[in-house]
């Protein structure tokens, strides 16, 4: 059985450096975290004394929840940090620990330890006494001096002291030790991701914000700045550089917007400081937890994942109009890894505009959002990080595989409509298949991709006057007094916006199908936005008619959802166009050749 490190409690209480102390767990108590994760408070013994000011870091909560940490077990503290509270008391936060002997093996309390009281650590401080160094994280590799001989009879060299902040007022602490109950701390971390400034405007006023992700050797955390902090810090932050961060506000992380493995996130405030750090050699770079593209099928919808793959093909940039009438750029990329599976990744905004897929680069995506819409697909949201040709072993291994053999594979796509006419899509259909395979008769409907030509467009009732509210698209009622009423918003407005709802008949070489196209897909077919179409309808009927004539007999790749709907006790299949893309005939020809070869084998 392991021997306890006698004297460790006294050393920890005084703030001295202690390496890998072996202690016995005397008691453990769960503290409710409110809206956040629960915390566990521990009483530990070194055989001589006990102390109850140990806190388990939240990433170690599973050790307590599955009863690996039970009273009487013997543990080694591999990494810990001593924090000083406002009232002068010290709390030891355990960042990493192992159980050496279980409670069943030990069976009882070791020795007759007594509580280490406050009076034992207080006393007249002589001028010769070295100052106590709070906030000093312990490194498991070091063997530093302690108050008793039990900590090792052979002296070992200490690691260099952690760097001071530029002001010299305190030592840096690891990210993993941060919690909302600390007021004074400094961390040294590398910026791994920095988002563009975003603005908002609502009834409470206007504002702006930006966020970034930072990492050190203990973990990572998301940092957000608002308004004045945007002006103060945004331009000095560079991705890949190391900075000192002090005096941010810690709060429970919103996992809907943050995929990092940290229960907290940081908000910059008026007292926050960010100072560049020249010595950055010891701070790690981006940390990934890659999963295979093939494994995406087993993951839950809306999960955030890290994926690496080869850019097998890339589409041109398209522009969409959001519900808030904001135009955004979008680009889809088909990625393949060594599993032979292909998945579609969607890039947005500046990332979509600037992406260059020539040369089939390696892409590493951290924090991509997984969707099950039409199969499996990925989206690089504002909190994701996309790195092209990263300098990591996984990228070199994937490049070697692709150059040697991967480039010859077609790949099997997990995403319906992986590319305009491209190979590997698992649900390509002819229009005749919709009837013969009875698509759309299930409860959830079916999705398929086809290449078809527009043969007729109904221009009657293709436009309607909608609520001008950015969050609402309901039809308004003309009050004939210069005002338009929206029943959903229960308001009257002096104006409205036009919305498109287009009925089209599309055909291929086997059959035809009536489909419904809403705003974005209708605009893609007509080549004009709804506002312009509404203006022409009111002022220039001939030009309005000409746009419809030009749209006829154009061929597109359609992604369509079909489902059974009942209206007036009559059931019928309704087909809704979800996406319209141009046909890439080179990829389309490859798919046809592949199908011909399969038929020849059969």
Short mmCIF file of N, CA and C in Angstrom, two decimals, residues 221-224 249-255 257-258 262-267:
data_model
loop_
_atom_site.label_atom_id
_atom_site.label_comp_id
_atom_site.label_asym_id
_atom_site.label_seq_id
_atom_site.Cartn_x
_atom_site.Cartn_y
_atom_site.Cartn_z
N UNK A 221 -10.55 27.70 -23.18
CA UNK A 221 -11.71 28.45 -22.74
C UNK A 221 -12.09 29.47 -23.80
N UNK A 222 -13.36 29.79 -23.86
CA UNK A 222 -13.86 30.80 -24.81
C UNK A 222 -13.90 32.16 -24.12
N UNK A 223 -13.50 33.21 -24.84
CA UNK A 223 -13.46 34.57 -24.30
C UNK A 223 -14.29 35.46 -25.21
N UNK A 224 -15.16 36.28 -24.61
CA UNK A 224 -16.03 37.18 -25.38
C UNK A 224 -15.86 38.61 -24.88
N UNK A 249 -14.47 38.08 -16.32
CA UNK A 249 -15.59 37.54 -15.55
C UNK A 249 -15.87 36.12 -16.01
N UNK A 250 -15.91 35.19 -15.07
CA UNK A 250 -16.19 33.79 -15.38
C UNK A 250 -17.66 33.49 -15.14
N UNK A 251 -18.26 32.76 -16.08
CA UNK A 251 -19.66 32.32 -15.91
C UNK A 251 -19.82 30.94 -16.54
N UNK A 252 -20.94 30.30 -16.26
CA UNK A 252 -21.22 28.98 -16.80
C UNK A 252 -21.29 29.07 -18.33
N UNK A 253 -20.62 28.16 -19.01
CA UNK A 253 -20.58 28.19 -20.47
C UNK A 253 -21.92 27.77 -21.06
N UNK A 254 -22.33 28.46 -22.10
CA UNK A 254 -23.53 28.10 -22.86
C UNK A 254 -23.12 27.09 -23.92
N UNK A 255 -23.39 25.82 -23.67
CA UNK A 255 -22.94 24.76 -24.57
C UNK A 255 -23.61 24.80 -25.93
N UNK A 257 -23.57 27.35 -27.81
CA UNK A 257 -22.70 28.16 -28.66
C UNK A 257 -21.22 27.87 -28.45
N UNK A 258 -20.90 27.03 -27.49
CA UNK A 258 -19.49 26.79 -27.18
C UNK A 258 -19.25 25.29 -27.09
N UNK A 262 -14.81 22.96 -21.42
CA UNK A 262 -14.66 23.76 -20.22
C UNK A 262 -16.05 24.14 -19.74
N UNK A 263 -16.29 24.00 -18.44
CA UNK A 263 -17.61 24.32 -17.89
C UNK A 263 -17.85 25.81 -17.79
N UNK A 264 -16.80 26.62 -17.98
CA UNK A 264 -16.94 28.06 -17.86
C UNK A 264 -16.50 28.75 -19.16
N UNK A 265 -16.93 30.00 -19.30
CA UNK A 265 -16.44 30.87 -20.36
C UNK A 265 -16.16 32.23 -19.75
N UNK A 266 -15.34 33.01 -20.43
CA UNK A 266 -14.85 34.28 -19.88
C UNK A 266 -15.43 35.45 -20.67
N UNK A 267 -15.83 36.49 -19.93
CA UNK A 267 -16.28 37.74 -20.54
C UNK A 267 -15.33 38.85 -20.11
#
